[in-house]
mmCIF file of C-alpha atoms and ligand atoms in Angstrom:
data_model
loop_
_atom_site.group_PDB
_atom_site.id
_atom_site.type_symbol
_atom_site.label_atom_id
_atom_site.label_comp_id
_atom_site.label_asym_id
_atom_site.label_seq_id
_atom_site.Cartn_x
_atom_site.Cartn_y
_atom_site.Cartn_z
ATOM 1 C CA MET A 1381 -0.008 -0.016 -0.119
ATOM 2 C CA ASN A 1382 2.673 2.354 0.919
ATOM 3 C CA LYS A 1383 4.851 1.518 -2.190
ATOM 4 C CA ILE A 1384 1.910 2.160 -4.511
ATOM 5 C CA ARG A 1385 1.020 5.471 -2.697
ATOM 6 C CA THR A 1386 4.764 6.197 -2.827
ATOM 7 C CA SER A 1387 5.491 5.456 -6.366
ATOM 8 C CA SER A 1388 2.140 7.538 -7.070
ATOM 9 C CA LEU A 1389 3.296 10.462 -5.371
ATOM 10 C CA ALA A 1390 6.494 10.288 -7.309
ATOM 11 C CA ILE A 1391 4.762 10.122 -10.649
ATOM 12 C CA VAL A 1392 2.736 13.300 -9.379
ATOM 13 C CA ALA A 1393 5.807 14.898 -8.153
ATOM 14 C CA ALA A 1394 7.543 14.436 -11.413
ATOM 15 C CA LEU A 1395 4.842 15.746 -13.495
ATOM 16 C CA SER A 1396 4.146 18.866 -11.417
ATOM 17 C CA VAL A 1397 7.738 19.673 -11.980
ATOM 18 C CA ALA A 1398 7.696 19.346 -15.931
ATOM 19 C CA LEU A 1399 4.721 21.601 -15.412
ATOM 20 C CA LEU A 1400 5.891 24.145 -13.213
ATOM 21 C CA SER A 1401 8.487 24.618 -15.229
ATOM 22 C CA GLY A 1402 6.292 25.701 -18.502
ATOM 23 C CA CYS A 1403 8.573 23.156 -20.031
ATOM 24 C CA GLU A 1404 7.108 20.645 -21.990
ATOM 25 C CA PRO A 1405 5.550 17.840 -19.898
ATOM 26 C CA PRO A 1406 6.022 14.331 -21.042
ATOM 27 C CA SER A 1407 2.479 13.617 -21.323
ATOM 28 C CA LEU A 1408 1.804 16.253 -23.979
ATOM 29 C CA SER A 1409 4.564 15.599 -26.011
ATOM 30 C CA GLY A 1410 2.231 14.337 -28.581
ATOM 31 C CA LEU A 1411 0.031 17.798 -28.742
ATOM 32 C CA LEU A 1412 3.114 19.684 -29.431
ATOM 33 C CA SER A 1413 4.553 17.434 -31.717
ATOM 34 C CA SER A 1414 1.436 18.018 -33.789
ATOM 35 C CA GLU A 1415 2.101 21.296 -33.981
ATOM 36 C CA SER A 1416 3.809 22.227 -37.556
ATOM 37 C CA ASN A 1417 5.563 25.050 -37.865
ATOM 38 C CA GLY A 1418 4.273 25.494 -41.502
ATOM 39 C CA GLN A 1419 7.152 22.707 -42.673
ATOM 40 C CA PRO A 1420 5.665 19.466 -44.230
ATOM 41 C CA ALA A 1421 7.312 16.735 -42.200
ATOM 42 C CA GLY A 1422 10.584 15.301 -43.432
ATOM 43 C CA GLU A 1423 11.722 18.544 -44.706
ATOM 44 C CA GLY A 1424 12.901 22.067 -43.316
ATOM 45 C CA THR A 1425 16.246 23.583 -43.070
ATOM 46 C CA GLN A 1426 19.274 22.638 -41.116
ATOM 47 C CA SER A 1427 21.265 26.029 -40.262
ATOM 48 C CA THR A 1428 25.062 25.513 -39.843
ATOM 49 C CA THR A 1429 26.221 28.867 -40.619
ATOM 50 C CA VAL A 1430 23.550 30.841 -38.674
ATOM 51 C CA GLU A 1431 24.504 35.044 -38.839
ATOM 52 C CA PRO A 1432 22.859 36.887 -36.050
ATOM 53 C CA ASN A 1433 20.615 39.298 -37.089
ATOM 54 C CA ASN A 1434 21.760 42.652 -35.470
ATOM 55 C CA GLU A 1435 19.049 44.750 -36.967
ATOM 56 C CA ALA A 1436 16.628 42.226 -34.871
ATOM 57 C CA THR A 1437 18.829 41.908 -31.848
ATOM 58 C CA VAL A 1438 18.827 45.023 -29.128
ATOM 59 C CA ARG A 1439 22.079 44.547 -27.350
ATOM 60 C CA PRO A 1440 21.451 43.800 -23.469
ATOM 61 C CA GLN A 1441 20.547 47.074 -21.475
ATOM 62 C CA ARG A 1442 20.686 47.081 -17.699
ATOM 63 C CA ALA A 1443 17.180 48.593 -17.137
ATOM 64 C CA SER A 1444 15.453 47.558 -14.002
ATOM 65 C CA LEU A 1445 12.881 45.447 -14.352
ATOM 66 C CA ALA A 1446 10.332 48.452 -13.419
ATOM 67 C CA GLU A 1447 11.750 50.216 -16.404
ATOM 68 C CA THR A 1448 10.825 47.527 -18.841
ATOM 69 C CA ILE A 1449 7.129 46.873 -17.708
ATOM 70 C CA LYS A 1450 3.738 48.301 -18.767
ATOM 71 C CA ASP A 1451 0.245 47.299 -18.439
ATOM 72 C CA VAL A 1452 -1.643 46.348 -21.266
ATOM 73 C CA ASP A 1453 -5.462 45.516 -20.913
ATOM 74 C CA GLY A 1454 -4.642 44.487 -17.321
ATOM 75 C CA VAL A 1455 -1.575 42.411 -18.151
ATOM 76 C CA PRO A 1456 1.683 43.366 -17.040
ATOM 77 C CA THR A 1457 3.725 43.295 -20.135
ATOM 78 C CA VAL A 1458 7.117 43.278 -20.890
ATOM 79 C CA THR A 1459 8.354 46.267 -23.229
ATOM 80 C CA ASN A 1460 11.711 44.658 -24.415
ATOM 81 C CA ALA A 1461 10.529 41.792 -25.823
ATOM 82 C CA THR A 1462 13.275 41.377 -28.475
ATOM 83 C CA ASP A 1463 16.220 42.153 -25.954
ATOM 84 C CA LEU A 1464 18.386 39.337 -25.372
ATOM 85 C CA SER A 1465 18.129 40.398 -21.913
ATOM 86 C CA VAL A 1466 14.433 40.245 -21.718
ATOM 87 C CA VAL A 1467 12.719 39.038 -18.175
ATOM 88 C CA VAL A 1468 9.550 37.092 -18.714
ATOM 89 C CA ASN A 1469 8.054 35.305 -15.723
ATOM 90 C CA LYS A 1470 4.626 34.857 -13.853
ATOM 91 C CA GLN A 1471 4.449 38.637 -13.290
ATOM 92 C CA ARG A 1472 5.885 39.723 -16.730
ATOM 93 C CA ALA A 1473 4.079 38.683 -20.040
ATOM 94 C CA LEU A 1474 5.277 38.969 -23.358
ATOM 95 C CA PRO A 1475 2.924 40.260 -25.709
ATOM 96 C CA GLY A 1476 0.362 37.861 -26.554
ATOM 97 C CA ASP A 1477 1.125 38.400 -30.522
ATOM 98 C CA TYR A 1478 4.649 38.455 -30.034
ATOM 99 C CA ILE A 1479 6.822 36.009 -32.328
ATOM 100 C CA PRO A 1480 10.889 36.608 -32.168
ATOM 101 C CA PRO A 1481 12.119 37.907 -35.498
ATOM 102 C CA ASP A 1482 14.781 35.354 -36.375
ATOM 103 C CA LEU A 1483 13.882 32.068 -35.461
ATOM 104 C CA VAL A 1484 16.193 29.155 -37.027
ATOM 105 C CA GLU A 1485 16.960 25.756 -36.373
ATOM 106 C CA PRO A 1486 20.094 24.969 -34.761
ATOM 107 C CA ASN A 1487 22.274 21.998 -36.235
ATOM 108 C CA VAL A 1488 22.169 19.847 -32.848
ATOM 109 C CA PRO A 1489 20.878 16.495 -31.920
ATOM 110 C CA PHE A 1490 17.283 16.188 -30.877
ATOM 111 C CA PRO A 1491 15.582 13.113 -29.048
ATOM 112 C CA PHE A 1492 12.657 13.308 -31.913
ATOM 113 C CA ASP A 1493 12.489 13.205 -35.598
ATOM 114 C CA GLU A 1494 9.463 15.471 -36.162
ATOM 115 C CA LYS A 1495 9.731 19.071 -37.793
ATOM 116 C CA VAL A 1496 8.245 21.082 -35.177
ATOM 117 C CA GLU A 1497 8.451 24.528 -33.837
ATOM 118 C CA LYS A 1498 10.403 23.171 -30.343
ATOM 119 C CA ARG A 1499 13.652 23.110 -32.559
ATOM 120 C CA LEU A 1500 13.560 26.629 -32.975
ATOM 121 C CA LEU A 1501 15.930 29.284 -31.401
ATOM 122 C CA ARG A 1502 16.453 32.822 -32.220
ATOM 123 C CA ALA A 1503 19.409 32.860 -34.414
ATOM 124 C CA GLU A 1504 22.374 34.308 -31.982
ATOM 125 C CA ALA A 1505 21.168 31.659 -29.234
ATOM 126 C CA ALA A 1506 21.154 28.757 -31.896
ATOM 127 C CA GLN A 1507 24.585 29.681 -33.276
ATOM 128 C CA ALA A 1508 25.603 29.445 -29.320
ATOM 129 C CA LEU A 1509 23.638 26.372 -29.012
ATOM 130 C CA GLU A 1510 25.931 24.682 -31.733
ATOM 131 C CA GLU A 1511 28.949 25.863 -30.571
ATOM 132 C CA LEU A 1512 28.293 24.814 -26.697
ATOM 133 C CA PHE A 1513 27.367 21.322 -28.132
ATOM 134 C CA ALA A 1514 30.342 21.001 -30.216
ATOM 135 C CA LYS A 1515 32.393 21.814 -27.199
ATOM 136 C CA ALA A 1516 30.492 19.272 -25.182
ATOM 137 C CA LYS A 1517 31.025 16.713 -27.874
ATOM 138 C CA THR A 1518 34.960 17.342 -27.499
ATOM 139 C CA GLU A 1519 34.677 16.419 -23.922
ATOM 140 C CA GLY A 1520 32.791 13.089 -24.753
ATOM 141 C CA ILE A 1521 29.842 14.777 -23.342
ATOM 142 C CA GLU A 1522 26.381 13.966 -25.373
ATOM 143 C CA LEU A 1523 23.848 16.508 -25.273
ATOM 144 C CA TYR A 1524 20.346 16.500 -26.749
ATOM 145 C CA ALA A 1525 18.036 19.958 -27.614
ATOM 146 C CA VAL A 1526 14.495 18.614 -26.119
ATOM 147 C CA SER A 1527 12.202 21.731 -26.327
ATOM 148 C CA GLY A 1528 12.766 25.233 -27.664
ATOM 149 C CA TYR A 1529 10.551 27.766 -28.780
ATOM 150 C CA ARG A 1530 6.953 27.528 -27.927
ATOM 151 C CA SER A 1531 4.523 29.651 -29.545
ATOM 152 C CA TYR A 1532 1.791 31.764 -27.990
ATOM 153 C CA LYS A 1533 -0.819 29.391 -29.943
ATOM 154 C CA THR A 1534 0.882 26.221 -28.733
ATOM 155 C CA GLN A 1535 1.069 27.074 -25.009
ATOM 156 C CA LYS A 1536 -2.716 28.444 -25.054
ATOM 157 C CA SER A 1537 -3.791 24.966 -26.307
ATOM 158 C CA LEU A 1538 -1.212 23.177 -23.398
ATOM 159 C CA TYR A 1539 -2.935 25.396 -21.134
ATOM 160 C CA GLU A 1540 -6.630 24.502 -22.325
ATOM 161 C CA THR A 1541 -5.727 20.972 -22.509
ATOM 162 C CA TYR A 1542 -4.973 20.971 -19.004
ATOM 163 C CA VAL A 1543 -8.028 23.107 -18.013
ATOM 164 C CA LYS A 1544 -10.079 20.518 -19.933
ATOM 165 C CA THR A 1545 -8.250 17.334 -18.634
ATOM 166 C CA GLN A 1546 -7.232 18.470 -14.757
ATOM 167 C CA GLY A 1547 -9.518 21.446 -14.209
ATOM 168 C CA ALA A 1548 -8.869 24.935 -13.968
ATOM 169 C CA GLU A 1549 -7.233 25.033 -10.322
ATOM 170 C CA HIS A 1550 -4.874 22.576 -11.541
ATOM 171 C CA ALA A 1551 -3.903 24.202 -14.842
ATOM 172 C CA ALA A 1552 -3.468 27.464 -12.787
ATOM 173 C CA ALA A 1553 -1.239 25.829 -10.567
ATOM 174 C CA TYR A 1554 1.152 23.819 -12.659
ATOM 175 C CA SER A 1555 1.095 25.125 -16.390
ATOM 176 C CA ALA A 1556 2.485 28.208 -17.525
ATOM 177 C CA VAL A 1557 -0.242 30.829 -18.758
ATOM 178 C CA PRO A 1558 0.010 31.482 -22.169
ATOM 179 C CA GLY A 1559 2.155 34.485 -22.814
ATOM 180 C CA LYS A 1560 4.256 33.743 -19.563
ATOM 181 C CA SER A 1561 6.059 31.032 -20.674
ATOM 182 C CA GLU A 1562 9.815 31.881 -21.446
ATOM 183 C CA HIS A 1563 9.824 29.410 -23.934
ATOM 184 C CA GLN A 1564 7.904 31.961 -26.292
ATOM 185 C CA THR A 1565 10.765 34.402 -26.090
ATOM 186 C CA GLY A 1566 13.036 32.009 -28.480
ATOM 187 C CA LEU A 1567 15.612 32.288 -26.156
ATOM 188 C CA ALA A 1568 15.282 29.255 -23.732
ATOM 189 C CA MET A 1569 16.183 25.681 -24.742
ATOM 190 C CA ASP A 1570 15.665 22.553 -22.422
ATOM 191 C CA VAL A 1571 19.028 20.236 -22.595
ATOM 192 C CA SER A 1572 19.335 16.812 -21.579
ATOM 193 C CA GLY A 1573 21.843 14.200 -22.068
ATOM 194 C CA TYR A 1574 22.383 10.379 -22.823
ATOM 195 C CA ASP A 1575 22.624 9.291 -19.346
ATOM 196 C CA ALA A 1576 19.288 10.943 -18.310
ATOM 197 C CA ASN A 1577 17.889 9.229 -21.188
ATOM 198 C CA THR A 1578 16.996 12.775 -22.759
ATOM 199 C CA ARG A 1579 14.610 13.218 -19.952
ATOM 200 C CA LEU A 1580 13.846 16.579 -18.257
ATOM 201 C CA GLU A 1581 14.055 15.476 -14.611
ATOM 202 C CA GLU A 1582 15.922 17.144 -11.418
ATOM 203 C CA SER A 1583 18.391 13.968 -11.667
ATOM 204 C CA PHE A 1584 19.960 15.596 -14.733
ATOM 205 C CA ALA A 1585 21.770 17.874 -12.498
ATOM 206 C CA GLU A 1586 23.897 14.998 -11.134
ATOM 207 C CA THR A 1587 24.665 13.253 -14.538
ATOM 208 C CA PRO A 1588 28.290 14.062 -16.076
ATOM 209 C CA GLU A 1589 26.443 15.928 -18.979
ATOM 210 C CA GLY A 1590 24.519 18.215 -16.205
ATOM 211 C CA ILE A 1591 27.653 18.862 -14.262
ATOM 212 C CA TRP A 1592 29.291 19.891 -17.305
ATOM 213 C CA LEU A 1593 26.421 22.108 -18.635
ATOM 214 C CA ALA A 1594 26.259 23.795 -15.457
ATOM 215 C CA ALA A 1595 29.966 24.280 -15.350
ATOM 216 C CA ASN A 1596 30.194 25.228 -19.115
ATOM 217 C CA CYS A 1597 26.885 27.206 -20.218
ATOM 218 C CA ALA A 1598 27.857 30.484 -19.378
ATOM 219 C CA ASP A 1599 31.289 30.260 -21.587
ATOM 220 C CA PHE A 1600 28.641 30.226 -24.356
ATOM 221 C CA GLY A 1601 25.757 32.914 -23.460
ATOM 222 C CA PHE A 1602 23.823 30.669 -21.333
ATOM 223 C CA VAL A 1603 22.393 30.504 -17.844
ATOM 224 C CA ILE A 1604 20.536 27.893 -15.706
ATOM 225 C CA ARG A 1605 17.569 29.982 -15.551
ATOM 226 C CA TYR A 1606 15.320 28.280 -12.519
ATOM 227 C CA LEU A 1607 18.071 27.622 -9.731
ATOM 228 C CA LYS A 1608 17.874 25.264 -6.454
ATOM 229 C CA GLY A 1609 17.034 27.632 -3.768
ATOM 230 C CA LYS A 1610 15.882 30.433 -5.884
ATOM 231 C CA GLU A 1611 12.043 29.110 -6.407
ATOM 232 C CA ASP A 1612 10.552 31.987 -4.756
ATOM 233 C CA THR A 1613 12.503 34.611 -6.963
ATOM 234 C CA THR A 1614 11.579 32.817 -10.238
ATOM 235 C CA GLY A 1615 8.242 31.422 -9.464
ATOM 236 C CA TYR A 1616 9.476 27.900 -10.445
ATOM 237 C CA ALA A 1617 11.234 24.958 -9.374
ATOM 238 C CA TYR A 1618 14.838 23.985 -9.844
ATOM 239 C CA GLU A 1619 15.254 23.011 -13.332
ATOM 240 C CA PRO A 1620 19.130 21.836 -14.249
ATOM 241 C CA TRP A 1621 17.771 21.449 -18.067
ATOM 242 C CA HIS A 1622 16.282 24.830 -18.842
ATOM 243 C CA LEU A 1623 18.996 27.028 -20.421
ATOM 244 C CA ARG A 1624 18.260 30.819 -21.148
ATOM 245 C CA TYR A 1625 20.437 32.553 -23.692
ATOM 246 C CA VAL A 1626 21.565 36.191 -22.409
ATOM 247 C CA GLY A 1627 24.834 36.781 -24.059
ATOM 248 C CA LYS A 1628 28.348 35.683 -22.842
ATOM 249 C CA GLU A 1629 29.044 38.730 -20.692
ATOM 250 C CA MET A 1630 25.759 38.718 -18.685
ATOM 251 C CA ALA A 1631 25.859 35.148 -18.366
ATOM 252 C CA LYS A 1632 29.107 34.884 -16.731
ATOM 253 C CA GLU A 1633 28.240 37.385 -14.367
ATOM 254 C CA ILE A 1634 24.951 35.750 -13.307
ATOM 255 C CA MET A 1635 26.180 32.009 -13.220
ATOM 256 C CA ALA A 1636 29.413 33.215 -11.340
ATOM 257 C CA GLY A 1637 27.195 35.101 -8.773
ATOM 258 C CA GLY A 1638 24.843 32.234 -8.385
ATOM 259 C CA LEU A 1639 22.156 34.845 -9.721
ATOM 260 C CA THR A 1640 18.834 34.837 -11.071
ATOM 261 C CA LEU A 1641 17.688 36.792 -13.707
ATOM 262 C CA GLU A 1642 15.202 38.619 -11.599
ATOM 263 C CA ASP A 1643 18.286 39.217 -9.154
ATOM 264 C CA TYR A 1644 20.318 40.607 -11.972
ATOM 265 C CA PHE A 1645 18.014 43.374 -12.844
ATOM 266 C CA SER A 1646 16.797 44.117 -9.448
ATOM 267 C CA GLU A 1647 16.840 47.998 -8.425
ATOM 268 C CA ALA A 1648 19.563 46.814 -5.542
ATOM 269 C CA ALA A 1649 21.758 45.310 -8.009
ATOM 270 C CA ILE A 1650 22.013 47.825 -10.621
ATOM 271 C CA ALA A 1651 22.402 50.545 -7.399
ATOM 272 C CA HIS A 1652 25.445 48.537 -6.577
ATOM 273 C CA LYS A 1653 26.820 48.875 -10.384
HETATM 274 ZN ZN1 LIG B 2181 12.577 24.913 -20.150
#
């Protein structure tokens, strides 16, 4: 009895973590896979020579969180959606119609074959991910890109499916509201490894791939976005698999300081600059 109960709880806990993250819950991967990016299955372009689109990319600036938010129809909405430093969380939505200007597919291994939107990242982040994965490979570390860009439309479907199957209360507690998933920025990629069987679980942090990723991601402009012990600040559980691109300089400062993006852009942090 106890054993059954424990394993049920473990399943619920695992599912909750995946949902809390706004990352792709395993149970709904079919739904996401069916979302086409307007490309027929089996086709699509591999981008190995991605040039950053400097016109579309606004360089990071150290404006405080209060300076980059405005009320849009009652929803606190970010004013700097295209910035590489944009902070999106449960209090800060992207504009509902926001689609990143320069989405491309990085040439890295994915644990699925479908040509779907979750392969995509913004150009500069995609190039950095290719470089990160290439460096990992030279050190015997096998990484997989599990889930990147997710459109407002996909997140909406996901959320509505949860409301339908689990109830509104459960959906509100465990799934990201459309517009508030960092995956919509095109700057986030969930990464896993061979040893973790490409699953997105907290135990990834203890695998050779997870350890390597945390130690090296900043050199390529990525941070581990949702840190252990920072749940109250980020609003999300620890996610050792969720990489966020911010650029090398900022990533190194954030990772070296054990900071969250919210910490980095707080009034206090900026006052001390
Ligand atoms: Zn994620």
